[in-house]
C-alpha positions as MATLAB code, in Angstrom:
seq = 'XXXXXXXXXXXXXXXXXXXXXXXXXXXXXXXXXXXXXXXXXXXXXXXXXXXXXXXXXXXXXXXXXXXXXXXXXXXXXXXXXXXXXXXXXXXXXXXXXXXXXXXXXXXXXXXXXXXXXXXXXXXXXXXXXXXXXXXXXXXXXXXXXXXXXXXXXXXXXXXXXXXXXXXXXXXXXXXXXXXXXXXXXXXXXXXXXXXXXXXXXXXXXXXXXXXXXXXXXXXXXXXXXXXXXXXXXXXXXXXXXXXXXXXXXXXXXXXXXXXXXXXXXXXXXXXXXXXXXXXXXXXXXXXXXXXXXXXXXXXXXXXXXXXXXXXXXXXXXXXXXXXXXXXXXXXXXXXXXXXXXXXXXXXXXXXXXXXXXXXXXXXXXXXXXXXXXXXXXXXXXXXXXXXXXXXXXXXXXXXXXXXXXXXXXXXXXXXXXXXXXXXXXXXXXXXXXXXXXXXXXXXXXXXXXXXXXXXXXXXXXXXXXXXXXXXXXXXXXXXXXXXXXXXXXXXXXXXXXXXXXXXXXXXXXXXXXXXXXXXXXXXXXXXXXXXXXXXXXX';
ca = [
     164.111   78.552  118.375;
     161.472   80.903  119.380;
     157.569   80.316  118.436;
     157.446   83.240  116.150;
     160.734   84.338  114.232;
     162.346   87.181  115.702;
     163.785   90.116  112.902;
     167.386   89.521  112.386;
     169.911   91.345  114.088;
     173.605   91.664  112.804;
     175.299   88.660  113.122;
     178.826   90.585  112.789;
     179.175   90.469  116.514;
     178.292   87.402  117.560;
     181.545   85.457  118.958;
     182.123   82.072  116.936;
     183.954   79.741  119.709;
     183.129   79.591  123.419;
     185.894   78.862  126.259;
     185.486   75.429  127.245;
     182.651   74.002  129.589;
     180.915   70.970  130.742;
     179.130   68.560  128.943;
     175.373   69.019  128.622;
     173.418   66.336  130.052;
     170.338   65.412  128.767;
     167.112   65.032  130.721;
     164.216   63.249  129.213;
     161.008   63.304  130.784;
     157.681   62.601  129.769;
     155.867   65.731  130.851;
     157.631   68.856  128.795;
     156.618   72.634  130.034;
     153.760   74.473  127.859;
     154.589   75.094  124.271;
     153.563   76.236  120.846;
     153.043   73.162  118.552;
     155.521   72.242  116.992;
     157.904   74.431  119.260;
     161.319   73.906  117.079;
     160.020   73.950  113.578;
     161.933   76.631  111.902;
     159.694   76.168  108.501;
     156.674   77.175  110.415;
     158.307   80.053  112.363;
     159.222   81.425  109.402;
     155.643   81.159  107.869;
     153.815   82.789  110.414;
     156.562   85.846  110.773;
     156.006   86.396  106.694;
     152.418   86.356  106.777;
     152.204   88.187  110.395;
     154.366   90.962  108.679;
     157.053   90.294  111.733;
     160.129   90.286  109.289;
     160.423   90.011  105.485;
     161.464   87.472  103.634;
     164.828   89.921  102.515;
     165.698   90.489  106.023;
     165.758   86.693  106.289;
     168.094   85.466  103.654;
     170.718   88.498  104.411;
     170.394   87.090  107.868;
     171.381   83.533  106.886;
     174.082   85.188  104.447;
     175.417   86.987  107.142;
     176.087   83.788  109.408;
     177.506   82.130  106.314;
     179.520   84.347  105.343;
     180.632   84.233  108.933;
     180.822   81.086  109.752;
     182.072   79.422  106.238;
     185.608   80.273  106.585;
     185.545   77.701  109.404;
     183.685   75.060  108.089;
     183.828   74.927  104.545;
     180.378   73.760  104.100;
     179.201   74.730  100.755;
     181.142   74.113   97.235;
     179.391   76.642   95.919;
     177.489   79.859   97.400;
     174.274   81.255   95.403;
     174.929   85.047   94.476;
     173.524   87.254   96.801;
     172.206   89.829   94.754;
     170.355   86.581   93.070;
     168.916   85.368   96.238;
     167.993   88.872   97.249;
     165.986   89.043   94.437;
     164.334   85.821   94.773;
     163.111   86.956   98.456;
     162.246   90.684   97.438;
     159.864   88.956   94.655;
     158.020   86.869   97.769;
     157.685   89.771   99.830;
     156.019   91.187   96.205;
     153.575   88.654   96.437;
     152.883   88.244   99.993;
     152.402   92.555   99.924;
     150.416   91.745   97.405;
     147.838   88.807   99.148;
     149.007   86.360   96.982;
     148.873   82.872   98.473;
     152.701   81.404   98.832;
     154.116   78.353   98.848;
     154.987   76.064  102.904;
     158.652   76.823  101.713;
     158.410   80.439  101.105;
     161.292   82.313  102.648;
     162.970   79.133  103.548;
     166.803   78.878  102.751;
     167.597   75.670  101.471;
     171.205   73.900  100.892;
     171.502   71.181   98.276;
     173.858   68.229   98.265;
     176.391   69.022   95.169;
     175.878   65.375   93.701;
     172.084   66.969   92.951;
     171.511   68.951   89.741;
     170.723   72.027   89.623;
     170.411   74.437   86.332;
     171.288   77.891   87.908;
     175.094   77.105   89.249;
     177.583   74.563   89.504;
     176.845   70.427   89.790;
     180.153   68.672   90.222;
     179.497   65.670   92.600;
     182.604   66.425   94.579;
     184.764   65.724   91.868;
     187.471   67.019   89.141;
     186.051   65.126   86.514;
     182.647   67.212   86.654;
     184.668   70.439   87.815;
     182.787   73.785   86.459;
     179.209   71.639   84.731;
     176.364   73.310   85.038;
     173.400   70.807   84.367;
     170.712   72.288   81.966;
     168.111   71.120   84.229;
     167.063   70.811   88.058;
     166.541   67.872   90.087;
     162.877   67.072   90.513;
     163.627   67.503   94.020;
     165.106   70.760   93.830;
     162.367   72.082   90.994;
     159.689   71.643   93.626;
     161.081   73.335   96.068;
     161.735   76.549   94.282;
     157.726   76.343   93.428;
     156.950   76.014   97.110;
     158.425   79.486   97.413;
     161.946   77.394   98.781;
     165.475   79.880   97.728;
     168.469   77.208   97.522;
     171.413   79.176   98.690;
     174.588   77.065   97.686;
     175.684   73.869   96.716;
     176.968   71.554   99.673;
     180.210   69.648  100.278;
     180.366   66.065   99.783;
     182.538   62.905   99.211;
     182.981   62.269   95.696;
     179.959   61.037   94.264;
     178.906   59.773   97.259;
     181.627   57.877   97.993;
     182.725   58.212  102.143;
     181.822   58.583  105.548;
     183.963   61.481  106.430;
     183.607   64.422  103.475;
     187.389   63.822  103.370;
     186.981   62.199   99.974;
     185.773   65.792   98.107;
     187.776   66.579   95.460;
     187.727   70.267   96.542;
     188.271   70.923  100.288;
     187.585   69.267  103.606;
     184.497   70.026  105.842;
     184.555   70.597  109.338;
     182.347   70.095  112.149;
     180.600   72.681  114.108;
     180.541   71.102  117.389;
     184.723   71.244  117.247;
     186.243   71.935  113.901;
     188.982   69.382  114.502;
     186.778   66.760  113.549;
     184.734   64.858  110.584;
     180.956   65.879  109.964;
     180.276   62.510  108.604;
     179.852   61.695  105.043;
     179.134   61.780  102.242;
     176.644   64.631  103.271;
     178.778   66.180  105.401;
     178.457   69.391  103.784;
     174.874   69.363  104.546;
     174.570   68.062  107.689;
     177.078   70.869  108.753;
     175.389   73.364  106.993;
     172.024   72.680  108.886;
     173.882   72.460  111.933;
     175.439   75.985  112.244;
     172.218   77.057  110.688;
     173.695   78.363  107.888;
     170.328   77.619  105.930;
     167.096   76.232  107.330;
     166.760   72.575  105.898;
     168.839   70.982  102.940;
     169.094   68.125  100.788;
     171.395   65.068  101.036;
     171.443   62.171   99.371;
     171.605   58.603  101.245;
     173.198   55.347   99.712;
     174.417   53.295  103.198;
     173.244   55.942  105.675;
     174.982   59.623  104.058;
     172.258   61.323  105.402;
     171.875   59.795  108.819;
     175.391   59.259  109.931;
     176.257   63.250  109.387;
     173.387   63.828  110.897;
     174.320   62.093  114.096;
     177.619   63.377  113.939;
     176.361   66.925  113.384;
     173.252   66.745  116.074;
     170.464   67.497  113.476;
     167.420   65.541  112.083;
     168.062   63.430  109.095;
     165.467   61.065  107.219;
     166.011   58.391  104.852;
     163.022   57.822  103.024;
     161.706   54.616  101.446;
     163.174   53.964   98.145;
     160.534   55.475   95.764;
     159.352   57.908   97.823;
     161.355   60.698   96.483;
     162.111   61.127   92.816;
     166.055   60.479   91.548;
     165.779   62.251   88.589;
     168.553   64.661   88.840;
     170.357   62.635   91.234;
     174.058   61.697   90.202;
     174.059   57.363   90.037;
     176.115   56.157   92.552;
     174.545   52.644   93.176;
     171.080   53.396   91.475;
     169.051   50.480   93.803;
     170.087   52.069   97.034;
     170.396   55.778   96.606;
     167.573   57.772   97.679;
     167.478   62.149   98.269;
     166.775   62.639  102.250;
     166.634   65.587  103.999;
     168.284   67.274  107.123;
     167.096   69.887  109.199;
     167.069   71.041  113.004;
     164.086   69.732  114.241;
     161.458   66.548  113.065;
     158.975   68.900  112.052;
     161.092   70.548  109.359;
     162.456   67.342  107.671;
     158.772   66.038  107.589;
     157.523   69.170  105.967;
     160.403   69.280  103.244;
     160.018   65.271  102.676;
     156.306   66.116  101.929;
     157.790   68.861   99.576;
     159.427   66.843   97.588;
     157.434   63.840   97.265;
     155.239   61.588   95.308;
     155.416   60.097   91.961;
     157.484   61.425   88.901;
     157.180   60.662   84.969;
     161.089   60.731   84.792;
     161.821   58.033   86.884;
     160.213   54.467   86.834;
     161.395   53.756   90.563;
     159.020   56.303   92.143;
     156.408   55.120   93.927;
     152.749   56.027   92.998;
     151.484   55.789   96.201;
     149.841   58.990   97.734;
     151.722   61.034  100.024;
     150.530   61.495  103.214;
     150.449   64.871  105.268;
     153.068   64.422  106.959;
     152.720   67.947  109.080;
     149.205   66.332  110.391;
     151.998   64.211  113.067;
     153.614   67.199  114.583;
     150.508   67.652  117.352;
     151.766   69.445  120.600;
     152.757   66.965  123.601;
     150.367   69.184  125.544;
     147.246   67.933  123.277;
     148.336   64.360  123.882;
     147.762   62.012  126.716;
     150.546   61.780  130.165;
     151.339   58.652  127.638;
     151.362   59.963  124.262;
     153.084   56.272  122.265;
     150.720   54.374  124.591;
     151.057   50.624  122.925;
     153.627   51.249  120.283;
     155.886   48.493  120.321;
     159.741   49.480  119.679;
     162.384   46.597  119.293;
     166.550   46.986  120.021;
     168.385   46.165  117.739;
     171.139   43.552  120.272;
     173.544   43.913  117.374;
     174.096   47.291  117.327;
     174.881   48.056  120.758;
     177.586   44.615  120.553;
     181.205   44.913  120.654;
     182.976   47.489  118.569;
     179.968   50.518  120.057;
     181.746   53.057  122.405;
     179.880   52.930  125.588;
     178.882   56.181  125.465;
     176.752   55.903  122.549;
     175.473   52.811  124.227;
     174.431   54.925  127.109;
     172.333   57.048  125.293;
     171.028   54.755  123.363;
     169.761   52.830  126.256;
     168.987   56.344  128.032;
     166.441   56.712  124.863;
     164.871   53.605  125.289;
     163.945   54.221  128.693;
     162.788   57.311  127.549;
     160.822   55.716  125.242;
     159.079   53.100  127.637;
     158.441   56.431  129.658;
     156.135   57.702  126.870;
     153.859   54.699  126.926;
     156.041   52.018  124.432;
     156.888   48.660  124.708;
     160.492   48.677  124.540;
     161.962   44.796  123.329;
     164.975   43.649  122.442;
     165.299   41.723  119.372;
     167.667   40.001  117.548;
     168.605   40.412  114.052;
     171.562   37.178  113.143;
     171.912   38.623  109.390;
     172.697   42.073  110.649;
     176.633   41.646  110.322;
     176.244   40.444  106.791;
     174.928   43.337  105.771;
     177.844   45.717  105.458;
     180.382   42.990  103.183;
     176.810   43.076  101.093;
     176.778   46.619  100.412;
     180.068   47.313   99.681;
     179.673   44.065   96.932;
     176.523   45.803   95.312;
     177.174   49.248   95.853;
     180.721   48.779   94.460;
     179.745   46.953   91.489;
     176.711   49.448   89.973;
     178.957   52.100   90.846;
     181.357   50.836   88.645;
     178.372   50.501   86.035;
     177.068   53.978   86.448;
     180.217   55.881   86.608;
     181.309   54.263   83.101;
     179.696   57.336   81.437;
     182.262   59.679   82.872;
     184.643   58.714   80.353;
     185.594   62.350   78.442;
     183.397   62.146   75.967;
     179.798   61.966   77.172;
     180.228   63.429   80.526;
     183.080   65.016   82.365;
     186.299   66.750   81.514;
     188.259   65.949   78.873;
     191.868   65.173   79.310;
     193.953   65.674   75.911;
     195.624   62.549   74.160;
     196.820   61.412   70.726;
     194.354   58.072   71.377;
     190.594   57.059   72.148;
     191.883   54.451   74.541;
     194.571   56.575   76.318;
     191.527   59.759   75.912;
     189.444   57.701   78.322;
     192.318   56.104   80.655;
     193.692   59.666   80.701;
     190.316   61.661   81.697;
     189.240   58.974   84.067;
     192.815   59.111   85.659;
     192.898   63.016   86.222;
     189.137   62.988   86.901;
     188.562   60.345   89.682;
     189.731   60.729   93.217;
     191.280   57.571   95.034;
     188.316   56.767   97.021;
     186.582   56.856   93.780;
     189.131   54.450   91.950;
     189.203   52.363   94.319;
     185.540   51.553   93.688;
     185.625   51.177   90.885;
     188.136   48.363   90.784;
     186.192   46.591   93.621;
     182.961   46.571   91.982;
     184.775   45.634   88.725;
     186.727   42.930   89.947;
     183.326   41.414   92.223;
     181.295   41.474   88.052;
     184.084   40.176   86.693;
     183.784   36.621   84.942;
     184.598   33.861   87.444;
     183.606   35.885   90.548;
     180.252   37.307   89.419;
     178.552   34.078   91.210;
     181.129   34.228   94.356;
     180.661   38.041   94.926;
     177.735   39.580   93.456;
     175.445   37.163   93.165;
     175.877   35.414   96.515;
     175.049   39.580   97.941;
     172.078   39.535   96.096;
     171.190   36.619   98.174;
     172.397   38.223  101.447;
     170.422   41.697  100.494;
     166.887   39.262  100.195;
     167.747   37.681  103.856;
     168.216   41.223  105.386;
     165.234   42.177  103.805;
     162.734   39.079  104.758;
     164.674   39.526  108.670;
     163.170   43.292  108.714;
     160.095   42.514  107.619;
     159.950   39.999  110.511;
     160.775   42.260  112.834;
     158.563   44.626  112.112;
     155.629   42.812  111.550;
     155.897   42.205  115.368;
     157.234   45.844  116.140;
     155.993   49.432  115.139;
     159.569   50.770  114.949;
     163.302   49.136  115.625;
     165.886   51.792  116.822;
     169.754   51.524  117.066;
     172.659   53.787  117.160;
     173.716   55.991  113.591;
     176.838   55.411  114.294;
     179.291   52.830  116.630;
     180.712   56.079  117.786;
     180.313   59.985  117.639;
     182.524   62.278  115.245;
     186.131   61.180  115.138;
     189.076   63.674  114.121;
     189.545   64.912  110.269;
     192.520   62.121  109.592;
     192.064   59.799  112.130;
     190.637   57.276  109.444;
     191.708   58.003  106.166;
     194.564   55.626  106.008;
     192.714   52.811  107.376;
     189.566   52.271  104.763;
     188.278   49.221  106.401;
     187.616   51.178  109.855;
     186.079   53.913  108.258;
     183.600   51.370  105.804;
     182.673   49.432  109.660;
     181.384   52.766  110.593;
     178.457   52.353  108.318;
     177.191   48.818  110.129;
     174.354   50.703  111.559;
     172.665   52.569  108.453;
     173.565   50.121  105.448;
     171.001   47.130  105.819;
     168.302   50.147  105.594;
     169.651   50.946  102.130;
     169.607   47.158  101.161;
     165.803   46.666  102.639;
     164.623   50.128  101.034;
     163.287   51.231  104.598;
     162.814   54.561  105.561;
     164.731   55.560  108.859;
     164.830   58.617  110.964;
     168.292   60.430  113.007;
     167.889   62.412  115.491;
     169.908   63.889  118.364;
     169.119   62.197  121.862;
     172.111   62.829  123.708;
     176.396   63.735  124.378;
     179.582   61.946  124.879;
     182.726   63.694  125.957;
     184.403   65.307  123.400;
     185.246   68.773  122.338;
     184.580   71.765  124.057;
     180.554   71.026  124.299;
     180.588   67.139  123.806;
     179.564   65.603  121.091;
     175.952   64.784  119.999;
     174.864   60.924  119.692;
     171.968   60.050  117.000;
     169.274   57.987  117.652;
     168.140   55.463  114.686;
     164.461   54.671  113.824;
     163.466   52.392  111.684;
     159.839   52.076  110.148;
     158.200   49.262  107.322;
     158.275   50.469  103.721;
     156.203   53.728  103.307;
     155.475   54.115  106.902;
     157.496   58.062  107.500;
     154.278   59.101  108.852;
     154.897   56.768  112.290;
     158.384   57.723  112.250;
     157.938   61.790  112.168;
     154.565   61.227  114.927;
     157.221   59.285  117.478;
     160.909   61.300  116.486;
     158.630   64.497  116.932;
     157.056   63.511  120.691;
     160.504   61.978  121.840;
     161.879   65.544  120.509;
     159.436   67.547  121.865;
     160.272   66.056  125.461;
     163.812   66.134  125.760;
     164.976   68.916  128.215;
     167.937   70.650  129.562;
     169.714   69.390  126.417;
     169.700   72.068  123.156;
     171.725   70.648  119.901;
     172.844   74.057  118.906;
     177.051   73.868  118.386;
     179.576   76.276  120.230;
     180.217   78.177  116.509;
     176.496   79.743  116.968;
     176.005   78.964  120.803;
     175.114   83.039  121.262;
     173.081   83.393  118.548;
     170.117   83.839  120.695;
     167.287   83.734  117.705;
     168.087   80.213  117.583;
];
């Protein structure tokens, strides 16, 4: 993107494929050509054009509105799509205040997407599924509320698994999202919606939620920024229970800078739920210094370890390659690059599934017909709620259900859940281990890069390995960072690979300060998809 925001042109005539080519090759290199600081942040871009006068903040939204209109037929991104007379308004009352010298909000202007499994009060809230088809909550997230009093305009509802539930946004109750780097295949899951939404730029940043890695893995797949906070960080309140000890609200976006600038939107301590942290939020946007401002060896000292597991058996080699190709990069930039050893990584994933399984068979109890979701019509209470539950709940969903039921039931509670629990405290003491003797650990997102819309959904267990890399994050409660570092072969472009990062509890601030320099200096390698690859303002 350019330093300062250029006015939007019409998007009508922009072509949305490209004829096949090459794949990009990254270069990464310590020394990066003179900048603006940060050079990619969108957020920022968008800030100074407002307040400069350069474009208005109605110009902007019809601009994004344009591309989605555009664009959405393709990818089926959003669930549901904000009016635009409504969001029109919203920017025409900014451009009010700015005319007016009135001091607005780091999100003003901004065009944010939100994950549909996060409330909001103005339009639909379904989760993905049939059984909340057509509610509209009477309140928004606390996530969402801050955001539209930073001056933030949420322009749809995004795509996701049902409740949560999937790696592949196959599993919505509603429609199947594509991916912009080649439409034949998966996005990722379950904020696939998002992730693809961010992508092909049809808004600016947007919120997903993460369980076992939802945000990161689309992110990979979709060659954006996603972060994972710590568990705490970020308020739930609003949030749809899926498995209420794992699932945290993370955010996407296109570049470091502008998921470290929504995080510190949307943080800090909230009344309505007693799992947010009351630590003080740092400023975040204080880590986004220019490379040029920094020393030939910016991470001088910062010791990173490898995770061996992840790049085992099972990883396509490409994804090794970049992996690997990162590290190097890394050492480049001043770090002490380590590989380590984790033994209780593999047990991680059978411990998820165990936990996550069984509260989501706790928390989705209330969806029953009569105090939340759609009511099916019977002569019966007991065939009311067998009925409703039946017509409601998708097959992923179901299937869930009966897992996590069956792992709480009497004689298996001690075999299943409770031997996870002990699992879930191994993983956690193993992490803190590691990273008492290293600043960050990094791995792959994902064993391999976006796989075609199909290729999985008969064959559950494959797509649940999938999630090996980002699960044990959920189970410690660390905070972990996506972003794009390089390509395998693959569609008509390649297909972007995401780099893991893993920090100690409450530590985002390291993890923005190193995904931002590593960012800022890799060249020759832009992680905009074929749909938009003319769009020139981006």
């Amino acid at each position: 993107m350019l330093a300062t925001l250029q006015p939007p042109r019409t998007l009508s005539r922009f072509p949305l494929y490209l004829t096949s080519r090459p794949v990009t090759l990254c270069t990464l290199t310590a020394q990066s050509p003179p900048s603006t600081s940060p050079p990619h942040s969108q957020i920022l871009s968008i800030r100074h054009s407002l307040l400069t006068r350069q474009v208005t903040a109605a110009q902007l939204a019809e601009s994004y509105l344009s591309r989605l209109r555009l664009t959405e037929p393709h990818l089926n991104s959003f669930l549901h799509v904000s009016d635009s007379d409504a969001v029109l308004r919203q920017a025409a009352l900014l451009d009010q205040r700015i005319a007016g010298g009135e001091d607005v909000g780091p999100l003003a202007g901004v065009v944010v997407g939100v994950k549909d499994n996060i409330c909001t009060a103005d339009m639909p809230s379904t989760g993905g599924s049939r059984v909340l088809e057509g509610y509209r909550p009477a309140y928004d997230a606390t996530a969402v509320r801050k955001i539209k009093e930073l001056g933030g305009i949420v322009v749809g509802k995004t795509n996701l698994d049902e409740f949560g539930m999937g790696s592949t946004t196959e599993a919505s109750a509603f429609q199947v999202t594509a991916n912009p780097w080649d439409v034949s295949r998966v996005p990722g899951g379950s904020s696939g919606g998002s992730a693809a939404a961010v992508s092909a730029r049809q808004c600016v940043v947007s919120l997903g939620s993460d369980t076992g890695g939802s945000v990161r893995q689309p992110a990979s797949f979709c060659g954006v920024v996603g972060l994972k906070p710590t568990y705490g960080r970020v308020s739930r309140y609003g949030l749809m229970a899926y498995a209420s000890s794992l699932d945290v609200i993370g955010c996407l976006g296109s570049s470091v800078a502008d998921t470290g600038i929504l995080l510190h939107a949307i943080s800090g301590h909230d009344r309505l739920d007693a799992t947010s942290s009351k630590r003080e939020v740092p400023d975040f946007a204080s880590q986004f210094a220019s490379i040029n401002l920094l020393e030939s060896k910016p991470l001088k000292g910062l010791r990173v370890g490898v995770i061996r597991e992840t790049l085992d058996e099972g990883v396509d080699t490409g994804v090794i390659s970049a992996i690997r190709g990162a590290a190097s990069h890394l050492e480049e930039l001043g770090c002490s690059v380590t590989e380590i050893s984790l033994p209780s990584f593999s047990l991680g994933l059978p411990a998820y599934y165990i936990l996550a399984s069984s509260e989501a068979s706790s928390n989705l109890s209330r969806y029953d017909g009569v105090r939340y979701g759609n009511q099916a019509v019977a002569d019966e209470l007991n065939s009311l709620y067998g009925d409703s539950r039946a017509k409601g709940f998708g097959p992923e969903v179901k299937m869930r259900i009966l897992m996590g039921t069956y792992g709480l039931s009497a004689g298996y509670y001690d075999a299943y859940y409770k031997r996870a629990q002990q699992v879930r405290t191994i993983i956690r003491k193993s992490f803190k281990t590691a990273l008492d003797e290293n600043d960050i650990l990094i791995s792959p997102a994902a064993p391999s890069a976006a796989y075609k819309i199909g290729e999985k959904i008969d064959d559950p267990l494959a797509m649940y390995a999938g999630d090996i890399m980002t699960v044990n994050v959920n189970l410690a409660g660390l905070p972990a960072l996506v972003l794009p570092c390089g390509f395998v072969e693959g569609g008509t472009a390649g297909l972007p690979v995401g780099l893991q990062m893993i920090g100690a509890a409450f530590d985002e601030e390291k993890l923005l300060k190193v995904g931002h320099i590593f960012e800022q200096t890799l060249q020759n390698c832009r992680f905009v998809p074929p749909l938009i690859e003319d769009d020139t303002a981006w």
